[in-house]
Coordinates of C-alpha atoms in Angstrom, one line a residue:
Chain H
S1 CA -17.9 9.8 0.9
Q2 CA -16.2 6.5 1.6
T3 CA -14.4 5.8 4.8
I4 CA -12.5 2.9 6.1
H5 CA -12.1 2.0 9.8
Q6 CA -9.5 -0.3 11.2
W7 CA -9.0 -1.3 14.8
P8 CA -7.3 -1.5 17.2
A9 CA -4.5 1.0 16.4
T10 CA -1.9 -0.9 18.4
L11 CA -1.8 -4.3 19.9
V12 CA 0.7 -6.3 22.0
Q13 CA 0.0 -10.0 22.2
P14 CA 1.9 -12.9 23.7
V15 CA 3.1 -15.7 21.5
G16 CA 0.5 -18.4 21.1
S17 CA -2.5 -16.1 21.8
P18 CA -5.3 -15.6 19.2
L19 CA -5.7 -12.5 17.0
S20 CA -8.7 -10.7 15.5
L21 CA -8.3 -7.5 13.6
E22 CA -11.4 -5.9 12.1
C23 CA -11.9 -3.6 9.1
T24 CA -15.1 -2.0 8.0
V25 CA -15.8 0.3 5.0
E26 CA -18.6 2.9 4.8
G27 CA -20.1 4.7 1.8
T28 CA -19.6 2.0 -0.9
S29 CA -21.0 -1.3 -1.9
N30 CA -19.3 -4.5 -2.9
P31 CA -15.8 -3.2 -2.5
N32 CA -12.6 -5.3 -3.1
L33 CA -11.0 -5.6 0.4
Y34 CA -7.4 -6.3 1.1
W35 CA -5.1 -7.1 4.1
Y36 CA -1.5 -6.1 3.8
R37 CA 1.4 -6.5 6.2
Q38 CA 4.4 -4.2 6.4
A39 CA 7.4 -5.4 8.4
A40 CA 9.6 -2.7 10.0
G41 CA 11.3 -0.7 7.3
R42 CA 10.0 -2.8 4.5
G43 CA 7.5 -2.7 1.7
L44 CA 3.9 -4.0 1.7
Q45 CA 3.1 -7.7 1.4
L46 CA -0.4 -8.6 0.2
L47 CA -1.8 -11.3 2.6
F48 CA -5.4 -11.7 1.5
Y49 CA -8.0 -10.1 -0.8
S50 CA -11.7 -10.5 -1.2
V51 CA -14.0 -9.6 -4.0
G52 CA -17.2 -10.5 -2.2
I53 CA -18.8 -12.0 0.9
G54 CA -17.2 -15.3 1.8
Q55 CA -14.7 -15.1 -1.1
I56 CA -11.1 -15.0 0.2
S57 CA -7.9 -15.3 -1.8
S58 CA -4.7 -16.1 0.1
E59 CA -1.5 -14.8 -1.3
V60 CA 1.0 -16.1 1.2
P61 CA 0.7 -19.4 3.1
Q62 CA 1.2 -18.5 6.8
N63 CA -0.3 -18.5 10.3
L64 CA -3.1 -16.2 9.4
S65 CA -6.6 -16.4 7.9
A66 CA -9.2 -13.9 6.7
S67 CA -13.0 -13.8 6.6
R68 CA -15.6 -11.6 5.1
P69 CA -18.8 -12.2 6.9
Q70 CA -20.5 -9.0 5.5
D71 CA -20.1 -7.0 2.4
R72 CA -18.1 -4.2 4.1
Q73 CA -16.4 -6.1 6.8
F74 CA -13.1 -7.9 6.6
I75 CA -11.5 -9.7 9.5
L76 CA -7.9 -11.0 9.9
S77 CA -7.4 -13.8 12.4
S78 CA -4.9 -16.2 13.9
K79 CA -5.4 -19.0 16.3
K80 CA -1.9 -18.9 17.7
L81 CA 0.4 -15.9 17.1
L82 CA 4.1 -16.3 16.3
L83 CA 6.9 -13.8 16.9
S84 CA 7.2 -13.4 13.1
D85 CA 3.6 -12.2 12.9
S86 CA 4.7 -8.8 14.3
G87 CA 4.3 -5.9 11.9
F88 CA 2.0 -3.1 10.7
Y89 CA -1.2 -4.5 9.3
L90 CA -3.1 -2.4 6.8
C91 CA -6.6 -2.9 5.5
A92 CA -7.5 -1.4 2.2
W93 CA -10.5 -1.2 -0.1
G94 CA -10.8 -0.6 -3.8
G95 CA -13.4 -0.5 -6.5
W96 CA -13.4 -2.3 -9.8
L97 CA -10.7 -2.1 -12.4
N98 CA -8.8 1.2 -12.7
T99 CA -9.5 2.5 -9.2
E100 CA -7.0 3.0 -6.6
A101 CA -6.8 1.3 -3.2
F102 CA -7.5 3.4 -0.1
F103 CA -5.9 2.4 3.2
G104 CA -7.1 2.3 6.8
Q105 CA -4.9 3.7 9.5
G106 CA -3.3 0.4 10.3
T107 CA -2.7 -1.8 13.3
R108 CA 0.7 -2.1 14.8
L109 CA 1.0 -5.6 16.2
T110 CA 3.8 -6.6 18.5
V111 CA 4.0 -10.3 19.4
V112 CA 6.1 -10.8 22.6
Chain B
E1 CA 4.8 -13.0 -11.8
L2 CA 4.7 -9.2 -11.6
K3 CA 7.7 -7.6 -9.9
V4 CA 8.0 -4.0 -9.1
E5 CA 11.3 -2.4 -8.4
Q6 CA 12.0 1.1 -7.1
N7 CA 15.2 3.0 -7.1
P8 CA 16.8 4.4 -5.3
L9 CA 15.7 2.8 -2.0
F10 CA 17.2 5.6 0.1
L11 CA 17.6 9.2 -1.0
S12 CA 19.0 12.1 1.0
M13 CA 18.8 15.4 -0.7
Q14 CA 19.0 19.1 0.1
E15 CA 16.1 21.5 0.1
G16 CA 15.7 23.3 -3.2
K17 CA 17.2 20.4 -5.3
N18 CA 15.4 18.3 -7.9
Y19 CA 15.4 14.6 -8.1
T20 CA 13.6 11.6 -9.6
I21 CA 12.4 8.3 -8.2
Y22 CA 12.1 5.4 -10.6
C23 CA 9.6 2.6 -10.6
N24 CA 10.1 -0.4 -13.0
Y25 CA 7.7 -3.2 -13.4
S26 CA 8.1 -6.6 -15.1
T27 CA 4.8 -7.3 -16.9
T28 CA 2.2 -5.4 -18.8
S29 CA -0.2 -3.4 -16.6
D30 CA -2.8 -0.7 -17.2
R31 CA -2.6 1.1 -14.0
L32 CA 0.0 2.5 -11.7
Y33 CA -0.2 4.3 -8.4
W34 CA 2.0 6.4 -6.2
Y35 CA 1.6 6.5 -2.4
R36 CA 3.2 8.4 0.4
Q37 CA 3.8 7.0 3.9
D38 CA 5.0 9.1 6.9
P39 CA 6.7 7.3 9.7
G40 CA 4.3 5.2 11.7
K41 CA 1.4 6.1 9.5
S42 CA -0.7 4.6 6.8
L43 CA -0.5 5.2 3.1
E44 CA -1.8 8.3 1.4
S45 CA -2.7 8.1 -2.3
L46 CA -0.8 10.6 -4.4
F47 CA -1.3 9.8 -8.1
V48 CA -3.2 7.4 -10.3
L49 CA -1.8 6.8 -13.8
L50 CA -4.0 4.9 -16.2
S51 CA -2.6 5.3 -19.7
N52 CA 0.7 5.5 -21.6
G53 CA 2.1 9.0 -21.4
A54 CA 0.0 10.0 -18.5
V55 CA 1.4 12.9 -16.4
K56 CA 0.0 14.2 -13.2
Q57 CA 1.3 17.0 -11.0
E58 CA 0.5 18.1 -7.5
G59 CA 2.6 20.9 -6.0
R60 CA 6.3 19.9 -6.2
L61 CA 5.5 16.4 -7.2
M62 CA 5.0 15.1 -10.8
A63 CA 4.4 11.6 -11.8
S64 CA 4.5 10.1 -15.3
L65 CA 3.9 6.7 -16.9
D66 CA 5.5 5.0 -19.9
T67 CA 3.8 1.7 -20.3
K68 CA 6.0 0.6 -23.2
A69 CA 9.1 0.9 -21.1
R70 CA 7.2 -0.3 -18.0
L71 CA 8.5 2.7 -16.2
S72 CA 7.0 5.4 -14.0
T73 CA 8.8 8.3 -12.5
L74 CA 8.1 10.6 -9.5
H75 CA 9.9 13.9 -10.0
I76 CA 10.5 16.2 -7.1
T77 CA 11.0 19.9 -7.9
A78 CA 12.7 22.3 -5.5
A79 CA 12.4 19.9 -2.5
V80 CA 11.2 21.1 0.8
H81 CA 11.5 19.4 4.2
D82 CA 7.8 18.5 4.3
L83 CA 8.3 16.1 1.5
S84 CA 10.4 13.8 3.6
A85 CA 8.6 10.4 3.7
T86 CA 8.6 7.0 2.1
Y87 CA 7.2 6.8 -1.4
F88 CA 5.7 3.6 -2.9
C89 CA 4.7 2.8 -6.4
A90 CA 2.1 0.1 -6.9
V91 CA 1.2 -1.7 -10.1
G92 CA -2.1 -3.3 -10.9
Q93 CA -2.1 -7.0 -11.5
G94 CA -5.3 -8.5 -12.9
A95 CA -8.5 -6.9 -11.9
Q96 CA -8.1 -6.8 -8.2
K97 CA -4.5 -6.8 -7.0
L98 CA -1.8 -4.2 -6.5
V99 CA 1.8 -5.2 -6.3
F100 CA 4.0 -2.7 -4.4
G101 CA 7.6 -1.7 -4.8
Q102 CA 10.0 -1.7 -1.9
G103 CA 9.6 2.0 -1.2
T104 CA 12.0 4.9 -1.4
R105 CA 12.8 6.6 1.8
L106 CA 13.3 10.2 1.1
T107 CA 15.0 12.6 3.5
I108 CA 15.2 16.3 2.7
N109 CA 17.8 18.2 4.7
P110 CA 17.7 22.0 5.2

């Protein structure tokens, strides 16, 4: 069966520090991969999605970037964090059309 | 641009009552999903609706889809406290993307 791993679970980082969040999927090949952010008490905002290695689509211009160095690995990065980058970051994977998205356990990022 | 709107955004109800959460979306789509989120947790998939008139039920929850009206409903029957959570609908856009509604925070009181 398919599983998705996301780490770390919580992170407290100072303003201006770098960020790297990692997500890996097991049990499937060539998944669509997604990064979402959820601000406190709010809905989900799609940040990036990828349909294959090295293919990244950015939804919202911001202080973040994403990379997909391997088929089942998706990385969210920042060179310098801002206070506004705080939130709950969720990685998800999905198959082709008509399949749902399955979410990782999320990373709660607090920028101080 | 696809927009997804849920209502109500907040819902407080008593155990044993019935209620419905609505999800409207602005452009044609062929798939709609319902998710549940408990406080501080990730999203759990509840239902996948792929065709007009689709209806799915799991326990006290029932979801339906009307693609002509661009409307999905999540009906709660005889609510129990364990159903307290935030519920999201999400609509497929193109082949790869999901656009989420704002979420409905449901509180069920004894």
